[in-house]
Structure formats: C-alpha cells, structure tokens
Short mmCIF file of C-alpha atoms in Angstrom, two decimals:
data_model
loop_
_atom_site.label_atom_id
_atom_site.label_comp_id
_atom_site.label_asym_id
_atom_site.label_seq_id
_atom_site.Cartn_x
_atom_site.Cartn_y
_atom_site.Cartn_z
CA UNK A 1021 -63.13 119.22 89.68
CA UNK A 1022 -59.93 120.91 91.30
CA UNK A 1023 -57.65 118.26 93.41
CA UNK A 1024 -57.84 118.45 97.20
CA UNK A 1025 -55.56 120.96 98.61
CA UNK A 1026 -53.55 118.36 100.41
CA UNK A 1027 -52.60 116.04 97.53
CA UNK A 1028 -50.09 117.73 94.96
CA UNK A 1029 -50.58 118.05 91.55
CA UNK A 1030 -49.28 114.58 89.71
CA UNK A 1031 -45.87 115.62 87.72
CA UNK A 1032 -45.37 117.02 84.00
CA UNK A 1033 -42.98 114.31 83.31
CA UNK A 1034 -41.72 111.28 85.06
CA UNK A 1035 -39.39 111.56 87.63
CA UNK A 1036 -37.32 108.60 85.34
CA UNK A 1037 -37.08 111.13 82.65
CA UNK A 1038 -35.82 114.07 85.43
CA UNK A 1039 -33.07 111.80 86.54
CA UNK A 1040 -31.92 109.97 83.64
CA UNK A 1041 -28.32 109.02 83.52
CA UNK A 1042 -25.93 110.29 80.46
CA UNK A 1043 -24.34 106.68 80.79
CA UNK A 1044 -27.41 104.87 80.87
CA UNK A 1045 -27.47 103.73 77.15
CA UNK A 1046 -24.16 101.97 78.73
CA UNK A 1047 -26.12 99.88 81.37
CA UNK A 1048 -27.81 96.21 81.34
CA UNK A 1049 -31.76 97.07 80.10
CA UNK A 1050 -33.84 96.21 83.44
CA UNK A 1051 -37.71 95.30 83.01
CA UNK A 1052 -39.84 97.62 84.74
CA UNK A 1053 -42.06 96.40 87.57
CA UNK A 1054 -45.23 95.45 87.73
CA UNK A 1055 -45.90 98.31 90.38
CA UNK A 1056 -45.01 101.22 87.72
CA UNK A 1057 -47.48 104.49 87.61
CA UNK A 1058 -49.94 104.18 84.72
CA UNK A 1059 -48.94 107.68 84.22
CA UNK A 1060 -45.19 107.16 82.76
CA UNK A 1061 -44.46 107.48 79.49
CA UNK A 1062 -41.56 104.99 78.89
CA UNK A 1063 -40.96 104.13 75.51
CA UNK A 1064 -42.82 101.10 74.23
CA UNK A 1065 -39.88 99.54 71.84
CA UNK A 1066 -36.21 98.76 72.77
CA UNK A 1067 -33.72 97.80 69.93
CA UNK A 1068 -36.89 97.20 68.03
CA UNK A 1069 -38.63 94.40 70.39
CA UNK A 1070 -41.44 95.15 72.60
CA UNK A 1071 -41.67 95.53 76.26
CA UNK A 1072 -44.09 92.84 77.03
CA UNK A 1073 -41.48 90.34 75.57
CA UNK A 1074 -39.18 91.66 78.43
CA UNK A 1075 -41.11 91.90 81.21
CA UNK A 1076 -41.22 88.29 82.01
CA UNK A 1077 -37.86 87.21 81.14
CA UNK A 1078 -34.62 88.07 82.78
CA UNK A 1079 -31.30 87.39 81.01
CA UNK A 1080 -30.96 84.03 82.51
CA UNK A 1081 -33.92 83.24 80.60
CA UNK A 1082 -33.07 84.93 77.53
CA UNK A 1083 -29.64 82.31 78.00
CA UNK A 1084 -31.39 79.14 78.31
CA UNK A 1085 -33.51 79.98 75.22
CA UNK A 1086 -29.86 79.88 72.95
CA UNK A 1087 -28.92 76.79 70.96
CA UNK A 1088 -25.75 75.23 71.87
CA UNK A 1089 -24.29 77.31 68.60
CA UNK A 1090 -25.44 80.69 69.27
CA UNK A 1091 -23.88 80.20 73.20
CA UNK A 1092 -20.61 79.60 71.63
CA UNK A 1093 -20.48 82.57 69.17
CA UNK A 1094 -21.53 84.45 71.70
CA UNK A 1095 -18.80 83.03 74.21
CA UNK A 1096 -16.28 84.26 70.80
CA UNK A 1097 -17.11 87.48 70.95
CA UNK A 1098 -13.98 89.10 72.50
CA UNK A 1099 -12.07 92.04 71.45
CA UNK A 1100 -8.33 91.08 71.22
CA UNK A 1101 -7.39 94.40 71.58
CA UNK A 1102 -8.96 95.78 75.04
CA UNK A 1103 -6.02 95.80 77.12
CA UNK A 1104 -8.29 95.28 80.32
CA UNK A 1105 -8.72 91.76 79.68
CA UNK A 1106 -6.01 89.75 80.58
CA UNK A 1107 -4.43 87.83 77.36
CA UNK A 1108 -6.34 84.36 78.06
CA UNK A 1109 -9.70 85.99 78.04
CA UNK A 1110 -8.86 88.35 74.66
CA UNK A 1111 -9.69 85.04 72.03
CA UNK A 1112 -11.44 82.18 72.17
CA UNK A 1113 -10.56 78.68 73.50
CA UNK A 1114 -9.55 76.75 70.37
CA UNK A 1115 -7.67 73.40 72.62
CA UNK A 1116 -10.72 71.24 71.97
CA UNK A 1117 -8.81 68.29 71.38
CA UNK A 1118 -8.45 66.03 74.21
CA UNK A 1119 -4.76 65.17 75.42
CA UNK A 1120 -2.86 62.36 73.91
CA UNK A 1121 -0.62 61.92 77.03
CA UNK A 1122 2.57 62.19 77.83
CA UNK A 1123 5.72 63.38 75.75
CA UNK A 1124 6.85 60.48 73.62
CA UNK A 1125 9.79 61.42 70.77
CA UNK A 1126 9.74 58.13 68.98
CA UNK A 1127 6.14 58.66 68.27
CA UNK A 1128 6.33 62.16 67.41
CA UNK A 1129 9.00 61.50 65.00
CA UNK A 1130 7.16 58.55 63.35
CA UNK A 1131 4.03 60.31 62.88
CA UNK A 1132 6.38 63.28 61.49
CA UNK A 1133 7.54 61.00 59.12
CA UNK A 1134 4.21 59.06 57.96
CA UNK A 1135 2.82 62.30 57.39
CA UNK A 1136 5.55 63.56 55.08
CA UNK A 1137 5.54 60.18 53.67
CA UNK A 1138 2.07 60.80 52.98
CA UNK A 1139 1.94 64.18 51.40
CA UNK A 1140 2.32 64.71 47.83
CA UNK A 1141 5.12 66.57 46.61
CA UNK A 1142 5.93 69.71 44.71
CA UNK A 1143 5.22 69.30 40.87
CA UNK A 1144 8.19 69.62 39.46
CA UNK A 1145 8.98 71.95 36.19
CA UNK A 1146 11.49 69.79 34.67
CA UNK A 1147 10.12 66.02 36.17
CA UNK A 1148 12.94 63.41 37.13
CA UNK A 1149 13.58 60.96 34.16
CA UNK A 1150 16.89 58.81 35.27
CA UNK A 1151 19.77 59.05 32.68
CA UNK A 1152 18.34 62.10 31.63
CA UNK A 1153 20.13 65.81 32.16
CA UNK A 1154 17.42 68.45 33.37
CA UNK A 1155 18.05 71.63 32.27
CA UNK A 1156 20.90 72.92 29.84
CA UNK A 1157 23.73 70.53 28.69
CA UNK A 1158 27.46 71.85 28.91
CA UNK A 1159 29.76 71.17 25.95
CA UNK A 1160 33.05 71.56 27.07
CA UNK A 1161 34.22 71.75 23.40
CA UNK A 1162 32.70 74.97 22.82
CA UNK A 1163 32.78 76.12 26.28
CA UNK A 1164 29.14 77.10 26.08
CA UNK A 1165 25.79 75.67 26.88
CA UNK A 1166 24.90 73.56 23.53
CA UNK A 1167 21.29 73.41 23.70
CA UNK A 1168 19.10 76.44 24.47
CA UNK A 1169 15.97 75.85 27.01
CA UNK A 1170 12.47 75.27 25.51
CA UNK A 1171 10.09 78.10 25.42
CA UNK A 1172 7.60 78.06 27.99
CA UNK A 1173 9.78 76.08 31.06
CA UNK A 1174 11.98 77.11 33.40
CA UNK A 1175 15.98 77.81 32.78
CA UNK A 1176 17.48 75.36 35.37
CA UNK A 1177 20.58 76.69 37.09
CA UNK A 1178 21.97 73.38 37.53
CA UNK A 1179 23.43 71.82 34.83
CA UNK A 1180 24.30 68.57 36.38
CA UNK A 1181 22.22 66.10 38.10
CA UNK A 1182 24.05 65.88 42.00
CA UNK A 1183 22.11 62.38 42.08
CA UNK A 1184 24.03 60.21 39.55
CA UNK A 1185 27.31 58.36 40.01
CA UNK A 1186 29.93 60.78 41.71
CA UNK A 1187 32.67 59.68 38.60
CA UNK A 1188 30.60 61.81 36.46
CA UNK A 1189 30.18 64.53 38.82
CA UNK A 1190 34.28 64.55 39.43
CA UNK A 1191 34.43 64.36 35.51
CA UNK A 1192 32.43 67.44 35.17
CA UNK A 1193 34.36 69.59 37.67
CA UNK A 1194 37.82 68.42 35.96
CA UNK A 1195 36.46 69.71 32.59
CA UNK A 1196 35.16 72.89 33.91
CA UNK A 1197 37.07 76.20 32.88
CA UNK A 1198 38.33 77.31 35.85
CA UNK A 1199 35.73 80.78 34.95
CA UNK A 1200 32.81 78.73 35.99
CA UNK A 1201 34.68 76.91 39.37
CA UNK A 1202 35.64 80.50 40.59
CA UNK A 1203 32.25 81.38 39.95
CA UNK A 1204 30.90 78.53 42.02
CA UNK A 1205 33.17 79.10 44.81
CA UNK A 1206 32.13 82.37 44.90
CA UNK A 1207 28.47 81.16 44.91
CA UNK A 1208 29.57 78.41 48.09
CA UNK A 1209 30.78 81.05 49.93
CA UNK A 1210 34.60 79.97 49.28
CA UNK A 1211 36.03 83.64 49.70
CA UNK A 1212 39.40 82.37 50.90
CA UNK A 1213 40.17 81.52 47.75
CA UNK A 1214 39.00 84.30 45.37
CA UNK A 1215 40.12 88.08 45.92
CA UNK A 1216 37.15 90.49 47.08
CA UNK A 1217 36.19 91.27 43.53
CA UNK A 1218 35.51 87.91 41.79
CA UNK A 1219 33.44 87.01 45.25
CA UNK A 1220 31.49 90.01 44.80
CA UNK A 1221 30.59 89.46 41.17
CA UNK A 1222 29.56 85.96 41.91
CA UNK A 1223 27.38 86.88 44.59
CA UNK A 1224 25.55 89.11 42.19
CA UNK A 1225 25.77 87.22 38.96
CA UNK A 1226 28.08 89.03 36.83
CA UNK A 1227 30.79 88.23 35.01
CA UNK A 1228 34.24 87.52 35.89
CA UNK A 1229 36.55 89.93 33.43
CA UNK A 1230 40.29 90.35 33.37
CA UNK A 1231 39.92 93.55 35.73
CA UNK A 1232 38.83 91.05 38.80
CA UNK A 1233 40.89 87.87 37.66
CA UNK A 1234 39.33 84.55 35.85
CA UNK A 1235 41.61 82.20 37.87
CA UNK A 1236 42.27 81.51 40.71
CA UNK A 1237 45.20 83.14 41.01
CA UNK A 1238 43.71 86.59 40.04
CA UNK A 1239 45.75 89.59 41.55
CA UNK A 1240 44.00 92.02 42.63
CA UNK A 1241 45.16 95.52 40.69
CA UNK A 1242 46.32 97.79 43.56
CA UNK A 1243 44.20 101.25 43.44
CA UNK A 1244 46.14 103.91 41.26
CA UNK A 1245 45.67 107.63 43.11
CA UNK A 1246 44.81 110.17 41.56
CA UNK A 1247 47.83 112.70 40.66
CA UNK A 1248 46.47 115.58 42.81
CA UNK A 1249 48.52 118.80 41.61
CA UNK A 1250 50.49 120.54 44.58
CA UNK A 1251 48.97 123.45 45.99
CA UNK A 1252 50.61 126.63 44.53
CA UNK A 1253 53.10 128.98 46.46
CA UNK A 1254 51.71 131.90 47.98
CA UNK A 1255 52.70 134.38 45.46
CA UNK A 1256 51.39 137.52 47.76
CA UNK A 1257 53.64 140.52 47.10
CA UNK A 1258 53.98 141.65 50.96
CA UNK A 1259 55.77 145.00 50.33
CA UNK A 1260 53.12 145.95 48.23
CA UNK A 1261 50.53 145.61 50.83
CA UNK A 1262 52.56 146.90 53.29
CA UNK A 1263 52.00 150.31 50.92
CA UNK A 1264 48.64 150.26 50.45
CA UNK A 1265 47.79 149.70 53.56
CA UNK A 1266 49.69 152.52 55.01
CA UNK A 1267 47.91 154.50 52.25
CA UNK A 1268 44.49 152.99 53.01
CA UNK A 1269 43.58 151.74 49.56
CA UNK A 1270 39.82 151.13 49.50
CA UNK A 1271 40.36 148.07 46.96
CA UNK A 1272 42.65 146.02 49.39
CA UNK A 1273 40.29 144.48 51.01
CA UNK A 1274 42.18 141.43 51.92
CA UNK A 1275 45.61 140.28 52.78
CA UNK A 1276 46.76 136.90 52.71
CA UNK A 1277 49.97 135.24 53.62
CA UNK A 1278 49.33 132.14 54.71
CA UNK A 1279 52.08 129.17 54.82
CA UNK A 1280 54.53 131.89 54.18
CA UNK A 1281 57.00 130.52 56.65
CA UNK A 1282 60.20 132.43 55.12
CA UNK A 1283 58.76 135.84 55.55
CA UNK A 1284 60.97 137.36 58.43
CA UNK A 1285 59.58 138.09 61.37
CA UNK A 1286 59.91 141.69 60.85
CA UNK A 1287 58.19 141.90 57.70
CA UNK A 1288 55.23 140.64 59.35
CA UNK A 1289 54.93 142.93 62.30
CA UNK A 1290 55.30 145.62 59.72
CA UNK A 1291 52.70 144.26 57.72
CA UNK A 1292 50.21 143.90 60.89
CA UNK A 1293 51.43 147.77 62.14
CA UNK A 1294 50.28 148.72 58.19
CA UNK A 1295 47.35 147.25 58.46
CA UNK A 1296 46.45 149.37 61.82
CA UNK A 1297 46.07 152.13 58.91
CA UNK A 1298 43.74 151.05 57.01
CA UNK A 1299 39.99 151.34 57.06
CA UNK A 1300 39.00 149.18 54.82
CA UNK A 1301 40.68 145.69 55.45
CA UNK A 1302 38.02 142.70 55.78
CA UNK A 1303 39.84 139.60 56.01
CA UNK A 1304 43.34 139.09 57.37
CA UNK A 1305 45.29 135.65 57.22
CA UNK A 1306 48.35 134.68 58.78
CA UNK A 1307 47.67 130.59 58.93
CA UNK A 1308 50.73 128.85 58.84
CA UNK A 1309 53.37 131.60 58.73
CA UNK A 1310 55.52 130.07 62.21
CA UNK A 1311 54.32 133.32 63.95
CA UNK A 1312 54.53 133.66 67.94
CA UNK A 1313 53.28 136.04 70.99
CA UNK A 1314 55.66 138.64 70.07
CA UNK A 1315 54.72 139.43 66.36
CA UNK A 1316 50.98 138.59 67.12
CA UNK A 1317 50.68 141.25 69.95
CA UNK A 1318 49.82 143.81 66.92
CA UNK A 1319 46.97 142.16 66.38
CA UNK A 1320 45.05 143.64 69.47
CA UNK A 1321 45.21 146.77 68.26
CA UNK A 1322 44.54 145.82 64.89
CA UNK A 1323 40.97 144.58 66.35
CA UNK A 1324 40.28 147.17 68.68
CA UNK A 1325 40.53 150.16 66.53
CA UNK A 1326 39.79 148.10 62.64
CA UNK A 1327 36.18 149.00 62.32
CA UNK A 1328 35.76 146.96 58.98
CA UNK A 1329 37.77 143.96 59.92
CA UNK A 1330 35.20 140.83 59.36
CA UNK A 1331 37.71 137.98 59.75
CA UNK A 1332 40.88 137.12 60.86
CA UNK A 1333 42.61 133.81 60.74
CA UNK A 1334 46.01 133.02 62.82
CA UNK A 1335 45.21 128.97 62.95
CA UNK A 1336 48.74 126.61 63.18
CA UNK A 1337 50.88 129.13 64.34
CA UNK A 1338 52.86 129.37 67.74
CA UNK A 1339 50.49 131.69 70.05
CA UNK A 1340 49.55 130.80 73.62
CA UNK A 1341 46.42 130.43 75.20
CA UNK A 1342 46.31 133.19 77.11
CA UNK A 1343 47.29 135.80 74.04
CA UNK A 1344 44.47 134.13 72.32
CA UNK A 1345 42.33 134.79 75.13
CA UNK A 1346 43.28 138.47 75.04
CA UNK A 1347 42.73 138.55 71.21
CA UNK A 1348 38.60 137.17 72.00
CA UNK A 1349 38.76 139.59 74.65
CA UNK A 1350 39.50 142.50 72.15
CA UNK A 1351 37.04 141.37 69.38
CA UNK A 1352 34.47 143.41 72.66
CA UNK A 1353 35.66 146.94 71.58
CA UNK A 1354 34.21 147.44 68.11
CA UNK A 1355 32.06 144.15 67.95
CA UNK A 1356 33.18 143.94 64.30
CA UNK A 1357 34.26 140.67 64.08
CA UNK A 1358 32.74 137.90 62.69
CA UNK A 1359 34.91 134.96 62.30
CA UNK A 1360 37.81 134.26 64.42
CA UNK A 1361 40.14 130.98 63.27
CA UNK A 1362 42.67 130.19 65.76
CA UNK A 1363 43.17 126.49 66.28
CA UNK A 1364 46.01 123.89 65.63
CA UNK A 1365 47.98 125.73 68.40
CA UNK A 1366 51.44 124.63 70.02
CA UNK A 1367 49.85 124.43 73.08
CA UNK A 1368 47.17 121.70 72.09
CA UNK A 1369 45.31 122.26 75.34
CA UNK A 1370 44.12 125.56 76.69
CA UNK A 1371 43.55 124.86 80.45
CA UNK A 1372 40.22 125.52 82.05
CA UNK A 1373 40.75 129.04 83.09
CA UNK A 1374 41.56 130.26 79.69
CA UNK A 1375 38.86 128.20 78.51
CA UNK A 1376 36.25 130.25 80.85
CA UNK A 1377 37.60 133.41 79.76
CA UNK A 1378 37.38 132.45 76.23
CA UNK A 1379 33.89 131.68 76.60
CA UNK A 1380 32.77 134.69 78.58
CA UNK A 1381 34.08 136.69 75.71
CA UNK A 1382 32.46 135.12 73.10
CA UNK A 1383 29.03 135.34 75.11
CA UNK A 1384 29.46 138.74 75.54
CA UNK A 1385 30.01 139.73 71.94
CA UNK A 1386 27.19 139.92 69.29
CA UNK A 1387 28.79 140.23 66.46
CA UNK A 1388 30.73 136.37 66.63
CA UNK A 1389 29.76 133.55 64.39
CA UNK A 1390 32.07 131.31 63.85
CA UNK A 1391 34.84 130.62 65.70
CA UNK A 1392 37.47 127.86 65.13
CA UNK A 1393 39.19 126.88 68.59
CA UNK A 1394 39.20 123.47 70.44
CA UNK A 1395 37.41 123.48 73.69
CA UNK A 1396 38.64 120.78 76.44
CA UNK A 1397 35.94 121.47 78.40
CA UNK A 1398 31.96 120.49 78.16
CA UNK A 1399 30.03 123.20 79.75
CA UNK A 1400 32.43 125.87 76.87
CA UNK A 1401 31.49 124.03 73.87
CA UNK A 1402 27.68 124.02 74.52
CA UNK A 1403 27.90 127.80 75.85
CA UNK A 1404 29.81 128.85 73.08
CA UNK A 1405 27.40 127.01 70.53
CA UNK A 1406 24.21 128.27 72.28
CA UNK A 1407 26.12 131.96 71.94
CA UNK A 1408 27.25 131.56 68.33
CA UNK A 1409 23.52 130.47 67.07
CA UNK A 1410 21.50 133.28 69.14
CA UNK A 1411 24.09 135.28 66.98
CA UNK A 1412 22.89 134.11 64.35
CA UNK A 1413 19.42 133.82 64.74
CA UNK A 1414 19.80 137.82 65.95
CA UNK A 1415 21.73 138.51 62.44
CA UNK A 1416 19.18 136.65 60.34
CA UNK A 1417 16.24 138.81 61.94
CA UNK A 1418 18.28 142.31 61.70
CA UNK A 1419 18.49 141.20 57.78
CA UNK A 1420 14.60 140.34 57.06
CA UNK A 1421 13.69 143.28 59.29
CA UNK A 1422 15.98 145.92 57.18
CA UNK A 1423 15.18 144.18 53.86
#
C-alpha cells in the first residue's frame, strides 16, 4: 500500500551518514539518544565494545569506574614533545615527596657526608696494603722499573705511594733522573720550565730524545731553512725577438722579459712597436722591467689591432691609473683578450673614477677572465666578479656546445 501523498518517502540513508564530518574520527564518541529513528543504521561496535555498554554511561562514569592506578597512568600520558602544551603540563608530576622545610646548610652538609660515609667504595685493582708499593718498583741503580706487572692486573702509573711519610717521597724525587722530572712537569702542566717540545711529548706520552732536550736546560734547535736556489736571470735574447716579430714568425708565440730592469728604455718600445707586426703573439710580459706611461703607450695599439694576443702582463711597473684605464678600455676593439695582469702599481690607489671606468670596461667585454688589479672600491669588486664569471660560464657553454 502506496504512502499518502502528503507524507514523503522515509530516506535511503540516514541523514547522519549525509552529513558526516571528515574530522569526526577526531571527536569525543557521544551516545546516541534514546529518541533515535529505528530506521538508522549506525554501526553496532565502537573500538570493539558494544553500544548498549555506552548508552548509559557518560565519561564521568567511565572515570569513577578507574582504580586509583589506572587514573594515574592515565594522568602520565603526555607527549613531551607537543609544543602546545606549556612545559609543566608536557611530563608528569614526579615532587611527591612532602617538603622538609626550610634551607638549612649544616644539615645538608651532614647528611652529604653520612651518605658518602655510608656508601661503599670503588674496588680497587691493586687493594691498599700499608708498607706495601702498588704498582711497579723503581730501581734507581738500573734506571728502569725492576719488576714487571703481573699478568692479568692493571699497570699502575704511579710508582710511589703519595700517602706515606713525605722523607720518602722527597727521597724519590732527589733520585729521579732528571728524564722522568721533566716528564712530570710536563705532565703538571709546568711549561715554564720545559721548551715547547719536551711539553708536547709529555702531554702525549712519548719520549724525551736529544732532538727536544732531556734536561732541563734543553735548547731548543733553532729551525734550519731550507737553501731555496735563486731564481735564474732572464736569459731572453730581446734582439732576437725584436726580428721575428717584425718578420711574424708563427713559432714565437710568446715574449717574456720580465724583471729585466737594465733593458733600456728604447729597446723596449722597439720591442712593443715589433710586436705590432706580428700575428701570432699570445702572451706578452713586461712584469718588473721599471717601465712607465711613455714606453707603455705602445701597448694600445698592440691590443687594438693584435687579433691573437690572449694575455698580457705589465704588473709592478710604473703606469698610472688612468693609462691602465685606457689599456681595459682598448681590450673592447678586438675582444681578444683574456687575461689582463696589471697590479703592484706606483700609484697603490686608483681613485674612484678610474675605478668606474675600469669596471665599465671590463663589463662590457666578453672575452675577460681574469684580471689582476686592486679595486678600492666595493660595488667594482663584486661587478667585476659577477662580469668575469658570466664570462666564464658563457665560455664554458660555447665549448660543450662546439664540442
């Protein structure tokens, strides 16, 4: 028989079930009421007890059912590492004790002292026996240790016993070798006394020797350098490269003359003019040779019309800033260039003008990768890095790509 018109049809499913929470699992478990539709289908088991054992007992119940035990392992259960507790509330209360009162420091240190009075001590490996050494006896005849430690127990380090009569402890230290005091004031910590070696060897147990000193009046051996050979003259024959170059040998690939300060002035603006001519120079060095503005002025033209020049190196000479800005400035024309040395200058410090220029120059050019001058100023050292490593980075990708 077909429901009146009026009344809907009862639902599919519950609207519980419609509605249900994603958190729920989350929430305190809440007994259904008494009132609920015969119709639901709620699930007839939580955590594997039955609903009738809920429906009449609320969680102050379930409380007052615990034993005094189970209500304090419960009360325990905290996690000590959820930071949304405050720190008293992250373990349990352990001050069960009731207070003894007030601060007393006689009593504190009496009780200190019954209880260590109390307390058994350490066993020891060798035990106590008065009048008798512990350890290995020194013979001071033979300068060595005259009886050799039983198998099985412990080598003692000390060969004396610190609590007999202090005669016999002054005895021993007079008959000492002074080998073993300096090793004991090395082990005290006596380094006013001892050099820097013979402390450091008795701080790590070895041995003094004659290199370090067995006395206390050990010198210490002063360091002996090593005999470094000179560095040879520069033997470069200039006239002959002055020839070649005008005759643009294809072997002469580089020219060096550096710390040639006796070659004339002349000579070496003939050399640079001589090296305009050639096609085939890659590394030119004048470091060191006492050259100024007026021999070094070649050297523009040598970069602007040199297409193979790769480096060039005019460091501790007598050139100005603004020549060597002017000589960057060049390196634009053929972009050939790719290491430029020009520091240990007269003029120490560039000024910030030059400085700018410098660094323009160097940010315009693409072929640059090292460059060796001193930069005053912050702002030019980390331009002129950043512009020297995209360099780089644009060299080492041209070289994968062609490969």
């Amino acid at each position: 028989m077909e429901p009146p018109a009026s009344q809907p049809p009862p639902p599919m499913f519950p609207r519980s079930r419609l509605y249900h929470s994603y958190y729920s699992e989350e929430k305190t478990f809440s007994a259904p009421s008494a009132n609920t539709q015969q119709g639901s289908q709620l699930p007839s088991k939580v955590y594997n007890k039955g609903l009738k054992d809920l429906e009449d007992n609320d969680i102050e119940g379930l409380l007052s059912k615990l034993s005094i035990d189970e209500l304090e392992d419960l009360n325990n259960d905290f996690d000590p590492d959820n930071s949304m507790l405050p720190p008293s509330q992250r373990c349990r209360d352990q001050t069960e004790k009731e207070p003894t009162g007030p601060y007393k420091r006689d009593n504190l240190l009496k009780f200190l002292e019954d209880k260590a009075k109390t307390e058994k001590d350490w066993d020891d490996v060798c035990p106590y026996t008065p009048g008798i050494k512990r350890g290995k006896v020194y013979d001071s005849d033979s300068g060595r240790n005259s009886e050799e430690p039983e198998s099985g127990k412990m080598e003692m380090p000390i060969e004396i016993d610190l609590d007999d009569d202090e005669e016999e402890l002054e005895c021993a230290l007079v008959s000492a070798p002074e080998k073993d005091l300096v090793d004991l004031a090395g082990i005290l910590g006596m380094h006013n006394v001892l050099n820097q070696p013979q402390y450091y060897n008795a701080l790590k147990g070895k041995t003094q020797d004659e290199t370090t000193g067995t006395t206390f009046n050990g010198i210490i051996q002063s360091y002996v350098p090593k005999i470094v050979p000179d560095e040879p003259d520069n033997n470069t024959d200039v006239e002959t490269c002055i020839n070649r170059l005008r005759e643009d040998d294809a072997d002469l690939k580089e020219v060096n003359i550096n710390n040639m300060k006796r070659l004339s002035k002349e000579r070496i603006r003939t050399l640079i003019e001589a090296a305009c001519n050639s096609k085939h120079i890659e590394k030119f060095s004048l470091a060191n040779t006492a050259i100024s503005d007026s021999e070094a002025r070649g050297l523009i033209e040598l970069i602007e019309t040199s297409p193979s020049l790769r480096v060039l190196n005019v460091e501790s000479n007598f050139l100005t800033p603004e020549l060597l800005a002017r000589l960057l400035r060049s390196t634009l024309v053929t972009q050939s260039i790719v290491e430029f040395k020009a520091d240990n200058q007269r003029q120490s410090v560039l000024g910030n003008q030059i400085e700018m220029d410098m660094m323009m120059a160097i940010e315009e050019n693409e072929s640059l990768l090292r460059v060796g001058i001193s930069f005053a100023s912050m702002e030019a050292r980390h331009r002129v890095s950043e512009a020297l490593e995209r360099n780089y980075e644009r060299g080492s990708f041209f070289f994968r790509f062609f490969l």
